[in-house]
Structure formats: structure tokens, C-alpha cells
PDB file of C-alpha atoms in Angstrom:
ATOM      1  CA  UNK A   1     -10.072  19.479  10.995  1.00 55.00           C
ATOM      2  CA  UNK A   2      -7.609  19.723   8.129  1.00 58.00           C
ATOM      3  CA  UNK A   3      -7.489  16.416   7.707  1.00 57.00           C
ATOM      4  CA  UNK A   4     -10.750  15.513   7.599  1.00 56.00           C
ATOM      5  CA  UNK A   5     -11.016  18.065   4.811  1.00 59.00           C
ATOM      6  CA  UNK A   6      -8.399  16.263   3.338  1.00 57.00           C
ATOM      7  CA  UNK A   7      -9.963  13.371   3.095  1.00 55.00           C
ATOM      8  CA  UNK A   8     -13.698  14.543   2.281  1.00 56.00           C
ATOM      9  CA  UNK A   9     -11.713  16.151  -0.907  1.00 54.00           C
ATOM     10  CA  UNK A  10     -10.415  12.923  -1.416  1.00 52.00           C
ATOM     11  CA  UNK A  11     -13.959  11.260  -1.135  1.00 51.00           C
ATOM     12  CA  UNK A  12     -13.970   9.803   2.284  1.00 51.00           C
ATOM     13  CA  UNK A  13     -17.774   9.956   3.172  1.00 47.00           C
ATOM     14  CA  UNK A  14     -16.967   9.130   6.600  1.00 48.00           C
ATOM     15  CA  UNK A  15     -13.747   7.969   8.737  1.00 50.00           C
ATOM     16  CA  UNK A  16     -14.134   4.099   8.531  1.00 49.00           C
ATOM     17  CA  UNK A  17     -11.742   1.618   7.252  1.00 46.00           C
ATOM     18  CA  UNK A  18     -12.781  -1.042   4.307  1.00 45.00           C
ATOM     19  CA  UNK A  19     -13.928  -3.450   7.262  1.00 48.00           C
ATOM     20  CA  UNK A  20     -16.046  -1.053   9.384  1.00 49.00           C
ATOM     21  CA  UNK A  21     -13.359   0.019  12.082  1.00 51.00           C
ATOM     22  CA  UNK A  22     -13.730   3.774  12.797  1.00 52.00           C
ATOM     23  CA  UNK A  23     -10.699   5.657  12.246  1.00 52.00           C
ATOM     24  CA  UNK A  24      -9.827   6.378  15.800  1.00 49.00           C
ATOM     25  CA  UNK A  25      -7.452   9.755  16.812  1.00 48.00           C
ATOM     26  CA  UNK A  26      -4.231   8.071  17.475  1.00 50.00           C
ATOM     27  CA  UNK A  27      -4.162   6.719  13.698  1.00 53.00           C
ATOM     28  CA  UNK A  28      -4.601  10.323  12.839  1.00 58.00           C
ATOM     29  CA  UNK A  29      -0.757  11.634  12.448  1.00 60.00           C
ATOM     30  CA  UNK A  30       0.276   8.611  10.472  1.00 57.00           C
ATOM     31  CA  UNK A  31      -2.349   8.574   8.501  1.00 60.00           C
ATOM     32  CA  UNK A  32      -2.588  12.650   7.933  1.00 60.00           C
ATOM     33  CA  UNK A  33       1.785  12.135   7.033  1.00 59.00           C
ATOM     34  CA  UNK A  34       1.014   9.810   3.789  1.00 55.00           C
ATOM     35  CA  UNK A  35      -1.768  12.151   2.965  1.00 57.00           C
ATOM     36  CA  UNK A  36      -0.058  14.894   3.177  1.00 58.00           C
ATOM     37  CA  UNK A  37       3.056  13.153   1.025  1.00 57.00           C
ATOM     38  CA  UNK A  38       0.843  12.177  -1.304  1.00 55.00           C
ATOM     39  CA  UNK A  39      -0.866  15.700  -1.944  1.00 57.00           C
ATOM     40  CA  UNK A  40       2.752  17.778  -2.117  1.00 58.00           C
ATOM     41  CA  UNK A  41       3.941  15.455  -4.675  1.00 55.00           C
ATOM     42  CA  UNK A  42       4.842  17.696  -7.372  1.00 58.00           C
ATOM     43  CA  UNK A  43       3.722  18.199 -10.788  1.00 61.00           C
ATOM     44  CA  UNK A  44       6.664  17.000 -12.858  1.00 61.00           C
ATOM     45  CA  UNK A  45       5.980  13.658 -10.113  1.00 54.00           C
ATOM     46  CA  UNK A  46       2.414  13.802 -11.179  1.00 52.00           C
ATOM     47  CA  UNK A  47       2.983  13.852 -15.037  1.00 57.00           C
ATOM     48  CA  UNK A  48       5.658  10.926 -14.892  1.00 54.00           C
ATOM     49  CA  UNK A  49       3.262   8.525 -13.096  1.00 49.00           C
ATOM     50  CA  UNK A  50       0.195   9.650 -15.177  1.00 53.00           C
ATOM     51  CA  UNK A  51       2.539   8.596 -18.623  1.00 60.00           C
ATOM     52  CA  UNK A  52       1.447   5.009 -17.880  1.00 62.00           C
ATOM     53  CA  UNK A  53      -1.158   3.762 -15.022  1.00 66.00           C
ATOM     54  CA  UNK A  54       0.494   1.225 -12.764  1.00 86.00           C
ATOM     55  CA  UNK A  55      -0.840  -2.056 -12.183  1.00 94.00           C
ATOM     56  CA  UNK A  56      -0.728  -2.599  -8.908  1.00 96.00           C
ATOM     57  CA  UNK A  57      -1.800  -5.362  -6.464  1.00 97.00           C
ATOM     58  CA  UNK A  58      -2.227  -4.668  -2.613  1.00 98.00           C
ATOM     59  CA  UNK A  59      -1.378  -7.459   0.101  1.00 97.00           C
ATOM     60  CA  UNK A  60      -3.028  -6.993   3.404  1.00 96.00           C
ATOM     61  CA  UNK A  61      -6.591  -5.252   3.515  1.00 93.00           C
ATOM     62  CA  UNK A  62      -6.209  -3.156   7.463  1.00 91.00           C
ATOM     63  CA  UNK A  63      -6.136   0.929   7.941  1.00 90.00           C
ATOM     64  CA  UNK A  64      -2.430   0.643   5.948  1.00 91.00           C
ATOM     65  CA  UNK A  65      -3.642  -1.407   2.882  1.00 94.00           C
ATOM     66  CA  UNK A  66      -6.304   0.973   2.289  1.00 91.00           C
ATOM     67  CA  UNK A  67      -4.030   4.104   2.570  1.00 89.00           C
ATOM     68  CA  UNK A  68      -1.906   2.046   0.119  1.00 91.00           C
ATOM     69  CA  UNK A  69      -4.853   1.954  -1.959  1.00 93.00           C
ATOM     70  CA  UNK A  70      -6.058   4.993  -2.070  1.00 89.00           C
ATOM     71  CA  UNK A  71      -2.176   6.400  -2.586  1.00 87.00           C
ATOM     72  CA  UNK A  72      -1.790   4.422  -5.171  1.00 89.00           C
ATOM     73  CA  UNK A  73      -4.858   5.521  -7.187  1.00 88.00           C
ATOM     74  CA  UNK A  74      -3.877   9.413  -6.571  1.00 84.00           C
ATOM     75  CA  UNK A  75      -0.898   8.530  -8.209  1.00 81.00           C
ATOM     76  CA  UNK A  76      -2.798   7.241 -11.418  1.00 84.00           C
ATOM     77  CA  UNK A  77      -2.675   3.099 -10.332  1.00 90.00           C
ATOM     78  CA  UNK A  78      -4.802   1.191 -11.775  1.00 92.00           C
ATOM     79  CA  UNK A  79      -5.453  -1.587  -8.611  1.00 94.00           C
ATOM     80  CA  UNK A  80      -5.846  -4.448 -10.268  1.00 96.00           C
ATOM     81  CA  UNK A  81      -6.844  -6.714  -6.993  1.00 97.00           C
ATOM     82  CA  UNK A  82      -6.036  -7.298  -3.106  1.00 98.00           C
ATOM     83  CA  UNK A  83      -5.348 -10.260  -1.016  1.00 98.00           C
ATOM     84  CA  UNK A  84      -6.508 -10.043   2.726  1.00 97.00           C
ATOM     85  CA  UNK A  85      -5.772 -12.502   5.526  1.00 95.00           C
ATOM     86  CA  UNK A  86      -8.137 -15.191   3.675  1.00 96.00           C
ATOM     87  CA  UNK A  87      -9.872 -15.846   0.244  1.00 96.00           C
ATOM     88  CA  UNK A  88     -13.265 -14.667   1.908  1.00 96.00           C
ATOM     89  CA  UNK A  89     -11.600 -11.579   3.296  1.00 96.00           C
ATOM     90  CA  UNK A  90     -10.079 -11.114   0.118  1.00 97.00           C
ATOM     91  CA  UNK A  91     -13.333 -11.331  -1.898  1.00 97.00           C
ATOM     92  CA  UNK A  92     -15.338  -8.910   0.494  1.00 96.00           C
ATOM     93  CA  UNK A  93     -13.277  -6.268   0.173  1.00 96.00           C
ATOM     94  CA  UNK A  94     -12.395  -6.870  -3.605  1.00 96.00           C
ATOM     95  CA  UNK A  95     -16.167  -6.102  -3.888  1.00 95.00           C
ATOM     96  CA  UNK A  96     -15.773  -3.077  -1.166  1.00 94.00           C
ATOM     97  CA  UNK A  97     -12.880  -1.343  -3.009  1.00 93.00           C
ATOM     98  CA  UNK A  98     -14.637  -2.178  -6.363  1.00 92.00           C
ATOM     99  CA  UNK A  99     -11.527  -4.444  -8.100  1.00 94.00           C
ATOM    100  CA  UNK A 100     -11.412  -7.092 -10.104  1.00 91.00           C
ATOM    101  CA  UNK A 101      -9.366  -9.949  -8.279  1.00 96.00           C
ATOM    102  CA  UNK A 102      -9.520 -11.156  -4.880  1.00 97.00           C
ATOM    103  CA  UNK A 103      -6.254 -13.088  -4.571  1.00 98.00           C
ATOM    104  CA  UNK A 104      -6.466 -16.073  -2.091  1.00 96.00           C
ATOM    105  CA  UNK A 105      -3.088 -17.026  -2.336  1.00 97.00           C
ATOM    106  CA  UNK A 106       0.867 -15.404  -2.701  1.00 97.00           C
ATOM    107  CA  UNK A 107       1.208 -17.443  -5.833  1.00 97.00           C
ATOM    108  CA  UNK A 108      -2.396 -15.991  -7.501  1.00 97.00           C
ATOM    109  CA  UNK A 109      -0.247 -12.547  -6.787  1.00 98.00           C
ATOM    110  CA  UNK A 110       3.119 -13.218  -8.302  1.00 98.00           C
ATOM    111  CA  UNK A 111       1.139 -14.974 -11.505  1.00 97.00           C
ATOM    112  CA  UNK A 112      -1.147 -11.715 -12.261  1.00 97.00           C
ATOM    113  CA  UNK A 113      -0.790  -8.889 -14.240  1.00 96.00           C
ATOM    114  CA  UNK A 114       0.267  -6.481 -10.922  1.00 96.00           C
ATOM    115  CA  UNK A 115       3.564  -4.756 -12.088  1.00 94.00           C
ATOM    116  CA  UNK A 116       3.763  -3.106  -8.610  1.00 95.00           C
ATOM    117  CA  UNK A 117       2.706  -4.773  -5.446  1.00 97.00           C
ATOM    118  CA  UNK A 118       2.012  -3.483  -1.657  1.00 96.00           C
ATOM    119  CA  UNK A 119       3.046  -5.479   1.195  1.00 97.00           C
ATOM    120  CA  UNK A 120       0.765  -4.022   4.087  1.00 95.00           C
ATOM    121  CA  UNK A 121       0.624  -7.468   6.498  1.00 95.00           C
ATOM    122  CA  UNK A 122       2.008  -8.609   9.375  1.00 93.00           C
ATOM    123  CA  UNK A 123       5.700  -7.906   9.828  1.00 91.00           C
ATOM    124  CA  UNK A 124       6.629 -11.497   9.864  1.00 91.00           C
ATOM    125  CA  UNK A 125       5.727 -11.637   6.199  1.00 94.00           C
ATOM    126  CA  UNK A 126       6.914  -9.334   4.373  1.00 94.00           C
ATOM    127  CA  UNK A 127      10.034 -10.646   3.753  1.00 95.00           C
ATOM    128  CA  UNK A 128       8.835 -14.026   2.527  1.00 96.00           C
ATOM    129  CA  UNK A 129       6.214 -12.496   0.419  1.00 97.00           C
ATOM    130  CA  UNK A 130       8.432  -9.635  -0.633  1.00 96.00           C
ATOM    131  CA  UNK A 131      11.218 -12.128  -2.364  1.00 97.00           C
ATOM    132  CA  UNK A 132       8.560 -14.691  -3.798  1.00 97.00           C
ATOM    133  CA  UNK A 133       7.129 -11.532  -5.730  1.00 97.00           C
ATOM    134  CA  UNK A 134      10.541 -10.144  -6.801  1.00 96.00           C
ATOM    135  CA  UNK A 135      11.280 -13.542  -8.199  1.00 97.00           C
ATOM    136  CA  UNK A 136       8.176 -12.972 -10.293  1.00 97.00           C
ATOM    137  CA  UNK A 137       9.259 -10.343 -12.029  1.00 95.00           C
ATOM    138  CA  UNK A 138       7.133  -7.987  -9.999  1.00 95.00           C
ATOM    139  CA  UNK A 139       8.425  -4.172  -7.985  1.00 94.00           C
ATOM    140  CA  UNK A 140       7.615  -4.304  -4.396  1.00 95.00           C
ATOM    141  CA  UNK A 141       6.530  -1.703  -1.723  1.00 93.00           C
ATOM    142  CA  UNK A 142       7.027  -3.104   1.661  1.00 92.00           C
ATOM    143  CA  UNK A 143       5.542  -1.359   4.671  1.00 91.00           C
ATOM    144  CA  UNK A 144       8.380  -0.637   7.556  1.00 88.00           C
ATOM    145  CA  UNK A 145      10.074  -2.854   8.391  1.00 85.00           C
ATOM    146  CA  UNK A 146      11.688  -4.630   5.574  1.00 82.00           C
ATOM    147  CA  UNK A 147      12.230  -7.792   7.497  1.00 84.00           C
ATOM    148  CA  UNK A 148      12.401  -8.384  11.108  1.00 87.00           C
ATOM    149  CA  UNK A 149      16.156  -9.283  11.386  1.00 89.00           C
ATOM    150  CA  UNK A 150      19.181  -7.737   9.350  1.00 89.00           C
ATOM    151  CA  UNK A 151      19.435 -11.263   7.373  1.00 92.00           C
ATOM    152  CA  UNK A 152      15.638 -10.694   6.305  1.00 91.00           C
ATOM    153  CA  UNK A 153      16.459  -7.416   4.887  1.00 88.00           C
ATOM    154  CA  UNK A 154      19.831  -8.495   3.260  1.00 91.00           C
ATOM    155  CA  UNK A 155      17.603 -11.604   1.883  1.00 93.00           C
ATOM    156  CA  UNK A 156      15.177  -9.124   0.389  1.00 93.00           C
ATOM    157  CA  UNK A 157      17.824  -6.518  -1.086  1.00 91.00           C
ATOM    158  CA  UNK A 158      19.707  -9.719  -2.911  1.00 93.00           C
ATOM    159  CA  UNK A 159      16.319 -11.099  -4.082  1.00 94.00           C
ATOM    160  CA  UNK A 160      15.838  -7.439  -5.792  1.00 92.00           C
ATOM    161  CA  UNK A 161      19.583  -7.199  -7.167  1.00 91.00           C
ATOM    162  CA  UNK A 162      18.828 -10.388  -8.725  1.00 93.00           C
ATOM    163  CA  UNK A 163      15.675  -9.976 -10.428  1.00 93.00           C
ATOM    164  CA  UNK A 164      16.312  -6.446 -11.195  1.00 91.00           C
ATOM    165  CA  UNK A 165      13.014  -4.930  -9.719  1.00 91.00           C
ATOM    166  CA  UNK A 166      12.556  -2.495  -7.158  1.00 90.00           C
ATOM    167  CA  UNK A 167      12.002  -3.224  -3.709  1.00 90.00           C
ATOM    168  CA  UNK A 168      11.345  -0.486  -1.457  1.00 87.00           C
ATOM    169  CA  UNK A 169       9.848   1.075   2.078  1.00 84.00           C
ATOM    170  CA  UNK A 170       7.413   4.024   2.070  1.00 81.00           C
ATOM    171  CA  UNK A 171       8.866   7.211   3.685  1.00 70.00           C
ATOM    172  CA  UNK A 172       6.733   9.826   5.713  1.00 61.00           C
ATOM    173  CA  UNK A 173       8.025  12.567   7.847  1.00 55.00           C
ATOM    174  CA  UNK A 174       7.260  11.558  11.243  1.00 53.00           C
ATOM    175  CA  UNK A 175       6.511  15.075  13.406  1.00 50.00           C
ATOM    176  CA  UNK A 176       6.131  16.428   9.769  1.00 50.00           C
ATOM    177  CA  UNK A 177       3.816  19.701   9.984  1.00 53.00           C
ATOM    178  CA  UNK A 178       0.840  19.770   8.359  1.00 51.00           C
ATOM    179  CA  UNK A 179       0.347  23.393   7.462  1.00 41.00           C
TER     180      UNK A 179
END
């Protein structure tokens, strides 16, 4: 019950992803863990983000790129477009999520504007999108896990040393109470 308060004060009409899949119970404690991180940030937090509106680009358009999404707007982001599993995909839910680019490729991503971008695909590529962003110039969050061996991870940790842009994983209290 909280959290569909939660997310009714966040505007959630109803509890269905971007592509019509109904939120279904088990999704429910991951999803209520990034809400709840996202609503105890704290002021001074709040303030520092505000300063200057991220431009941020979101990879992968399932339950996890739309909690990116809508994360990333709290926070004062300015989402700037999204790239799904393929350019159709991408341009339906562009037009869902009401942004301006639907990227159909990697390289459309690392050549825009996006200062920030969220990898939330398939495991098996975040690595290899992860380090062709970074050598744009461009801050990555990754979903978990970084890369599916060690070497991925040290790849993707070298590729951010090098450009000198962030690359990180989100962090939510698993078990974490929601009271």
C-alpha cells in the first residue's frame, strides 16, 4: 500500500511499465528500494543536482530503464532520449516517455548531447556499451553487474580512468525497510 502511494505521488496512474506489462508483486521490493533511495535523498543532495539539470540518455526501455527514468527526472535530469532493443522500439517509447530522440544505434548515443547515460540492457552489454560511451566523453550508470567476468569490469574501470568520466553501479539496500 505504501508503495503504491508512493508512486501515485509520483504520478503513476496505474502500475504498468512503458510497454504495457503490469507491474507484477515480485518486482515490488526492488522497485519500492530505488524509490525509496530516491525519496530520502537529502536536501543538500537535492540542491546540488538542481544547480544544473543533467542531460541524460537511457539505454534499454524494460521495468529498470523506466525506474532509471523516472529517478533521473526526480533528481532534476533533463532525459534527453532512450534507445530500446530496436529503432522502432526506440521510437515508441521516445513518444511514450515524451523525449526528443529515439536512438537506434550505440554510436547515435555516444554522438548526442547526453552528459550522463543509463545502461539498463542485457548483462552481456553493458560492458561493451559502457566503454564505447566513456570513450565519448560521456559518465555512465551501469545496472549490476558491471560486466559479466572480472576482465569486463577491469576493462570498464580502465576505460573510465582513461577518459576521466564516471562510471558507476546503482546501490539499493536490499531487505532495506520501508517505514
Amino acid at each position: 500500500e505504501r508503495l503504491v502511494a508512493l508512486l501515485a505521488s509520483m504520478g503513476v496512474r496505474d502500475l504498468r511499465l512503458t510497454g504495457g506489462e503490469p507491474l507484477v508483486r515480485r518486482d515490488f521490493p526492488r522497485l519500492a528500494a530505488m524509490l525509496t533511495a530516491i525519496d530520502n535523498l537529502s536536501e543538500d543532495a537535492r540542491k546540488a543536482m538542481a544547480e544544473k539539470a543533467k542531460q541524460v540518455a537511457i539505454l534499454g526501455a524494460g521495468m529498470i530503464g523506466e525506474v532509471h527514468r523516472r529517478a533521473a527526472v526526480l533528481a532534476g535530469a533533463e532525459i534527453l532520449g532512450v534507445m530500446a532493443s530496436s529503432p522502432e522500439r526506440s521510437r515508441e517509447v521516445a513518444q511514450a516517455w515524451g523525449v526528443e530522440q529515439a536512438y537506434g544505434s550505440i554510436e547515435e548515443v555516444a554522438e548526442s548531447k547526453a552528459e550522463v547515460v543509463h545502461i539498463c540492457t542485457p548483462n552481456a552489454s553493458h560492458v561493451r556499451y559502457a566503454v564505447a560511451l566513456m570513450e565519448a566523453g560521456k559518465h555512465v550508470l551501469c545496472e549490476k553487474p558491471l560486466g559479466v567476468s572480472l576482465e569486463d569490469a577491469q576493462l570498464a574501470a580502465k576505460a573510465a580512468e582513461d577518459a576521466g568520466v564516471v562510471n558507476t553501479i546503482p546501490f539499493t539496500y536490499r531487505f532495506h525497510p520501508m517505514t
